[in-house]
């Protein structure tokens, strides 16, 4: 095992090499950010699964990334469409090639069919992760038993899974609630005459019943719905009260647009309108991701679509009551509007979006899964996934081809997670009509000799004995030197895909960091001093962060 000094020298050499590459004129744009290398290992890792089906499965195709057996390694639940959904348990060792093994979930064949997406969540506060399954038909709340097996809990929770075409999900704990509020985003109303044109279904908000027993006997229809493909709870104005951001495929609804819903505790939900300052944005919305890029307390939003990607930030005209946004994607080099390699210059089709730090330089990067809906002639057929590296110039730089992820596949849902606990984020992508892609991040090295890119930190939160055991809605603040990076713990967004577990931060060359937690109820923890290249568990009220050794 490398010493901390040797690791620091390796990191410094990597950053120096990146600077030299720029100085020698090898890149068209200035970049001091080292480019990670990804190696496809799905077959080698034992991952054999495909998402497929007729036109109703052109959308969806998600993955849930979570620990289903308590070993703190990230396992995978994969949607299958017309194929049965599948669970793969992580059997790899730290720093080794990726390895997974198919696992029986305990679910019937019927419950594993017609699955579009999945999100992990601890619904009943027992600190064992459950699953929310999005389906073409009845959605399912699956109670985890802690051994990677699940029981359908719809009846026990009084939850009506409906018969809709559900393609998005998000969850949060509202103020004072013991159990989570659930939001389901629905696509086309298949039962309406003239489907699919002009027949978008309403979305659904499920607030928990009052009391000490979890239950969802009353559902709120969020109407109008504009054919949602992703949604997330977000505290857009840092008021402490969540709102619901919905990205819509306006292709199917005249007048359809992106939406932001207010969720007052004492009144029915309502959408923000132009009279509230909301500016209409009409795109073929597919995926959504958020991060606070400039650490001003207000999140930015990446919105993928058929065409360009939007990167929205609060406008100068906005205040805590007026959600006015402007698009800065062009200024920051994040439009990702057509393929960056190959000869196909037609517009791209973006799906899952996710902010992570894939090269550990402490700057947020943006991954976008790409792929033609099926064979739409006006859009690119060869449309590889994007990897946009954050730069110190506040711009993003496309490196998907150099990173090794430019495959000829139709990506849908995805997720970045450290599957072998070596401090480098790996990548899983669910493809339509093709095998799942699984990429190992080998940093600045090779698949035989991986090499780190920068120092890192992985943080997992717990609230023992309290509702919301995994602290969904918390904000993690990591200070390195005079610089701070922040991330919220969220369930939702992306495209039909979600994860819960260790939250990853790149630290660059810093050997130490200070971590503070803003817990979901607004209380701040004290500052925890931690060393780089560590997995730390922060329990609410604990005097010190606890180390976990893979």
PDB file of C-alpha atoms in Angstrom, residues 173-312:
ATOM      1  CA  UNK A 173     -38.769  14.564   4.296  1.00  0.00           C
ATOM      2  CA  UNK A 174     -40.926  17.640   4.787  1.00  0.00           C
ATOM      3  CA  UNK A 175     -40.620  19.646   7.989  1.00  0.00           C
ATOM      4  CA  UNK A 176     -41.710  17.626  11.028  1.00  0.00           C
ATOM      5  CA  UNK A 177     -42.571  14.519   8.978  1.00  0.00           C
ATOM      6  CA  UNK A 178     -41.675  11.071  10.250  1.00  0.00           C
ATOM      7  CA  UNK A 179     -41.835   9.453   6.823  1.00  0.00           C
ATOM      8  CA  UNK A 180     -40.897  10.645   3.341  1.00  0.00           C
ATOM      9  CA  UNK A 181     -42.987  12.518   0.819  1.00  0.00           C
ATOM     10  CA  UNK A 182     -42.860  10.736  -2.548  1.00  0.00           C
ATOM     11  CA  UNK A 183     -43.240  12.257  -6.031  1.00  0.00           C
ATOM     12  CA  UNK A 184     -43.867  10.207  -9.164  1.00  0.00           C
ATOM     13  CA  UNK A 185     -43.418  11.657 -12.644  1.00  0.00           C
ATOM     14  CA  UNK A 186     -45.690  10.193 -15.326  1.00  0.00           C
ATOM     15  CA  UNK A 187     -45.325  10.225 -19.077  1.00  0.00           C
ATOM     16  CA  UNK A 188     -47.981   9.732 -21.771  1.00  0.00           C
ATOM     17  CA  UNK A 189     -51.530   8.714 -20.786  1.00  0.00           C
ATOM     18  CA  UNK A 190     -51.782   5.467 -22.764  1.00  0.00           C
ATOM     19  CA  UNK A 191     -55.512   5.121 -22.112  1.00  0.00           C
ATOM     20  CA  UNK A 192     -56.494   8.462 -23.668  1.00  0.00           C
ATOM     21  CA  UNK A 193     -57.866   8.734 -27.220  1.00  0.00           C
ATOM     22  CA  UNK A 194     -55.280   9.893 -29.739  1.00  0.00           C
ATOM     23  CA  UNK A 195     -52.363   8.746 -27.591  1.00  0.00           C
ATOM     24  CA  UNK A 196     -49.596   9.830 -27.504  1.00  0.00           C
ATOM     25  CA  UNK A 197     -50.331  13.329 -28.862  1.00  0.00           C
ATOM     26  CA  UNK A 198     -51.630  15.772 -26.250  1.00  0.00           C
ATOM     27  CA  UNK A 199     -52.257  13.051 -23.683  1.00  0.00           C
ATOM     28  CA  UNK A 200     -49.742  13.592 -20.906  1.00  0.00           C
ATOM     29  CA  UNK A 201     -50.645  12.100 -17.538  1.00  0.00           C
ATOM     30  CA  UNK A 202     -50.781  14.012 -14.261  1.00  0.00           C
ATOM     31  CA  UNK A 203     -47.897  13.548 -11.870  1.00  0.00           C
ATOM     32  CA  UNK A 204     -48.499  12.251  -8.353  1.00  0.00           C
ATOM     33  CA  UNK A 205     -47.482  13.509  -4.898  1.00  0.00           C
ATOM     34  CA  UNK A 206     -47.797  11.061  -2.014  1.00  0.00           C
ATOM     35  CA  UNK A 207     -47.557  12.645   1.426  1.00  0.00           C
ATOM     36  CA  UNK A 208     -47.354  10.297   4.426  1.00  0.00           C
ATOM     37  CA  UNK A 209     -50.324   9.790   6.709  1.00  0.00           C
ATOM     38  CA  UNK A 210     -49.960  11.507  10.096  1.00  0.00           C
ATOM     39  CA  UNK A 211     -49.044   9.202  12.925  1.00  0.00           C
ATOM     40  CA  UNK A 212     -46.367   6.730  13.916  1.00  0.00           C
ATOM     41  CA  UNK A 213     -47.054   4.088  11.258  1.00  0.00           C
ATOM     42  CA  UNK A 214     -45.919   4.690   7.656  1.00  0.00           C
ATOM     43  CA  UNK A 215     -48.785   4.897   5.199  1.00  0.00           C
ATOM     44  CA  UNK A 216     -49.828   6.649   1.985  1.00  0.00           C
ATOM     45  CA  UNK A 217     -53.603   6.578   1.775  1.00  0.00           C
ATOM     46  CA  UNK A 218     -54.012   9.952   0.033  1.00  0.00           C
ATOM     47  CA  UNK A 219     -52.441  10.921  -3.289  1.00  0.00           C
ATOM     48  CA  UNK A 220     -52.373  14.420  -4.809  1.00  0.00           C
ATOM     49  CA  UNK A 221     -52.636  14.726  -8.586  1.00  0.00           C
ATOM     50  CA  UNK A 222     -50.275  17.416  -9.880  1.00  0.00           C
ATOM     51  CA  UNK A 223     -52.167  18.737 -12.893  1.00  0.00           C
ATOM     52  CA  UNK A 224     -51.384  19.660 -15.575  1.00  0.00           C
ATOM     53  CA  UNK A 225     -48.673  17.154 -16.351  1.00  0.00           C
ATOM     54  CA  UNK A 226     -46.537  17.716 -19.430  1.00  0.00           C
ATOM     55  CA  UNK A 227     -45.032  14.236 -19.930  1.00  0.00           C
ATOM     56  CA  UNK A 228     -42.379  14.181 -17.233  1.00  0.00           C
ATOM     57  CA  UNK A 229     -39.146  12.256 -17.736  1.00  0.00           C
ATOM     58  CA  UNK A 230     -37.392  13.336 -14.525  1.00  0.00           C
ATOM     59  CA  UNK A 231     -38.054  15.312 -11.372  1.00  0.00           C
ATOM     60  CA  UNK A 232     -36.438  16.259  -8.070  1.00  0.00           C
ATOM     61  CA  UNK A 233     -37.257  17.904  -4.792  1.00  0.00           C
ATOM     62  CA  UNK A 234     -35.106  20.991  -4.443  1.00  0.00           C
ATOM     63  CA  UNK A 235     -34.786  23.856  -2.004  1.00  0.00           C
ATOM     64  CA  UNK A 236     -34.186  26.320  -4.835  1.00  0.00           C
ATOM     65  CA  UNK A 237     -34.231  29.413  -2.584  1.00  0.00           C
ATOM     66  CA  UNK A 238     -32.769  27.885   0.601  1.00  0.00           C
ATOM     67  CA  UNK A 239     -35.974  28.614   2.477  1.00  0.00           C
ATOM     68  CA  UNK A 240     -35.982  25.212   4.181  1.00  0.00           C
ATOM     69  CA  UNK A 241     -39.177  24.314   2.312  1.00  0.00           C
ATOM     70  CA  UNK A 242     -38.734  21.957  -0.650  1.00  0.00           C
ATOM     71  CA  UNK A 243     -40.194  22.593  -4.076  1.00  0.00           C
ATOM     72  CA  UNK A 244     -40.557  20.088  -6.891  1.00  0.00           C
ATOM     73  CA  UNK A 245     -38.679  20.669 -10.149  1.00  0.00           C
ATOM     74  CA  UNK A 246     -40.049  18.683 -13.142  1.00  0.00           C
ATOM     75  CA  UNK A 247     -38.393  18.250 -16.543  1.00  0.00           C
ATOM     76  CA  UNK A 248     -40.950  17.579 -19.290  1.00  0.00           C
ATOM     77  CA  UNK A 249     -40.882  16.196 -22.813  1.00  0.00           C
ATOM     78  CA  UNK A 250     -43.028  18.962 -24.320  1.00  0.00           C
ATOM     79  CA  UNK A 251     -42.976  17.043 -27.620  1.00  0.00           C
ATOM     80  CA  UNK A 252     -46.297  15.465 -26.628  1.00  0.00           C
ATOM     81  CA  UNK A 253     -48.215  18.446 -25.276  1.00  0.00           C
ATOM     82  CA  UNK A 254     -49.026  21.764 -26.908  1.00  0.00           C
ATOM     83  CA  UNK A 255     -48.016  24.433 -24.421  1.00  0.00           C
ATOM     84  CA  UNK A 256     -45.946  22.014 -22.355  1.00  0.00           C
ATOM     85  CA  UNK A 257     -42.958  23.438 -20.482  1.00  0.00           C
ATOM     86  CA  UNK A 258     -40.594  22.856 -17.586  1.00  0.00           C
ATOM     87  CA  UNK A 259     -42.252  23.153 -14.173  1.00  0.00           C
ATOM     88  CA  UNK A 260     -41.499  24.187 -10.599  1.00  0.00           C
ATOM     89  CA  UNK A 261     -44.148  23.360  -7.993  1.00  0.00           C
ATOM     90  CA  UNK A 262     -44.480  25.065  -4.625  1.00  0.00           C
ATOM     91  CA  UNK A 263     -45.347  22.678  -1.792  1.00  0.00           C
ATOM     92  CA  UNK A 264     -46.665  24.773   1.103  1.00  0.00           C
ATOM     93  CA  UNK A 265     -47.363  22.734   4.218  1.00  0.00           C
ATOM     94  CA  UNK A 266     -50.764  24.321   4.842  1.00  0.00           C
ATOM     95  CA  UNK A 267     -52.086  24.588   1.264  1.00  0.00           C
ATOM     96  CA  UNK A 268     -52.366  22.348  -1.796  1.00  0.00           C
ATOM     97  CA  UNK A 269     -49.360  22.180  -4.141  1.00  0.00           C
ATOM     98  CA  UNK A 270     -49.349  24.732  -6.960  1.00  0.00           C
ATOM     99  CA  UNK A 271     -47.095  25.383  -9.960  1.00  0.00           C
ATOM    100  CA  UNK A 272     -45.115  28.597 -10.201  1.00  0.00           C
ATOM    101  CA  UNK A 273     -46.494  30.705 -13.057  1.00  0.00           C
ATOM    102  CA  UNK A 274     -45.382  33.763 -15.001  1.00  0.00           C
ATOM    103  CA  UNK A 275     -47.115  35.918 -12.408  1.00  0.00           C
ATOM    104  CA  UNK A 276     -44.651  34.475  -9.870  1.00  0.00           C
ATOM    105  CA  UNK A 277     -41.702  35.382 -12.106  1.00  0.00           C
ATOM    106  CA  UNK A 278     -41.335  31.877 -13.582  1.00  0.00           C
ATOM    107  CA  UNK A 279     -40.013  32.045 -17.137  1.00  0.00           C
ATOM    108  CA  UNK A 280     -41.363  29.485 -19.584  1.00  0.00           C
ATOM    109  CA  UNK A 281     -38.729  27.028 -20.839  1.00  0.00           C
ATOM    110  CA  UNK A 282     -39.877  24.638 -23.554  1.00  0.00           C
ATOM    111  CA  UNK A 283     -37.506  21.757 -24.290  1.00  0.00           C
ATOM    112  CA  UNK A 284     -37.741  18.043 -24.899  1.00  0.00           C
ATOM    113  CA  UNK A 285     -36.749  17.549 -21.279  1.00  0.00           C
ATOM    114  CA  UNK A 286     -35.154  14.192 -20.465  1.00  0.00           C
ATOM    115  CA  UNK A 287     -32.921  14.343 -17.383  1.00  0.00           C
ATOM    116  CA  UNK A 288     -32.119  16.758 -14.583  1.00  0.00           C
ATOM    117  CA  UNK A 289     -29.241  17.218 -12.136  1.00  0.00           C
ATOM    118  CA  UNK A 290     -28.340  19.945  -9.659  1.00  0.00           C
ATOM    119  CA  UNK A 291     -25.257  21.175  -7.837  1.00  0.00           C
ATOM    120  CA  UNK A 292     -24.194  24.443  -6.220  1.00  0.00           C
ATOM    121  CA  UNK A 293     -21.346  25.305  -8.581  1.00  0.00           C
ATOM    122  CA  UNK A 294     -20.314  28.622  -7.043  1.00  0.00           C
ATOM    123  CA  UNK A 295     -21.205  27.803  -3.398  1.00  0.00           C
ATOM    124  CA  UNK A 296     -23.549  30.768  -3.110  1.00  0.00           C
ATOM    125  CA  UNK A 297     -26.229  28.651  -1.411  1.00  0.00           C
ATOM    126  CA  UNK A 298     -28.415  28.298  -4.511  1.00  0.00           C
ATOM    127  CA  UNK A 299     -28.256  25.248  -6.786  1.00  0.00           C
ATOM    128  CA  UNK A 300     -27.671  25.269 -10.526  1.00  0.00           C
ATOM    129  CA  UNK A 301     -29.607  22.830 -12.742  1.00  0.00           C
ATOM    130  CA  UNK A 302     -28.480  20.844 -15.778  1.00  0.00           C
ATOM    131  CA  UNK A 303     -31.415  19.926 -18.046  1.00  0.00           C
ATOM    132  CA  UNK A 304     -30.831  17.432 -20.848  1.00  0.00           C
ATOM    133  CA  UNK A 305     -32.986  17.276 -23.956  1.00  0.00           C
ATOM    134  CA  UNK A 306     -33.199  16.396 -27.634  1.00  0.00           C
ATOM    135  CA  UNK A 307     -30.892  19.184 -28.735  1.00  0.00           C
ATOM    136  CA  UNK A 308     -28.737  21.173 -26.356  1.00  0.00           C
ATOM    137  CA  UNK A 309     -28.298  20.905 -22.603  1.00  0.00           C
ATOM    138  CA  UNK A 310     -29.428  23.810 -20.443  1.00  0.00           C
ATOM    139  CA  UNK A 311     -27.424  24.928 -17.414  1.00  0.00           C
ATOM    140  CA  UNK A 312     -29.628  27.209 -15.355  1.00  0.00           C
TER     141      UNK A 312
END
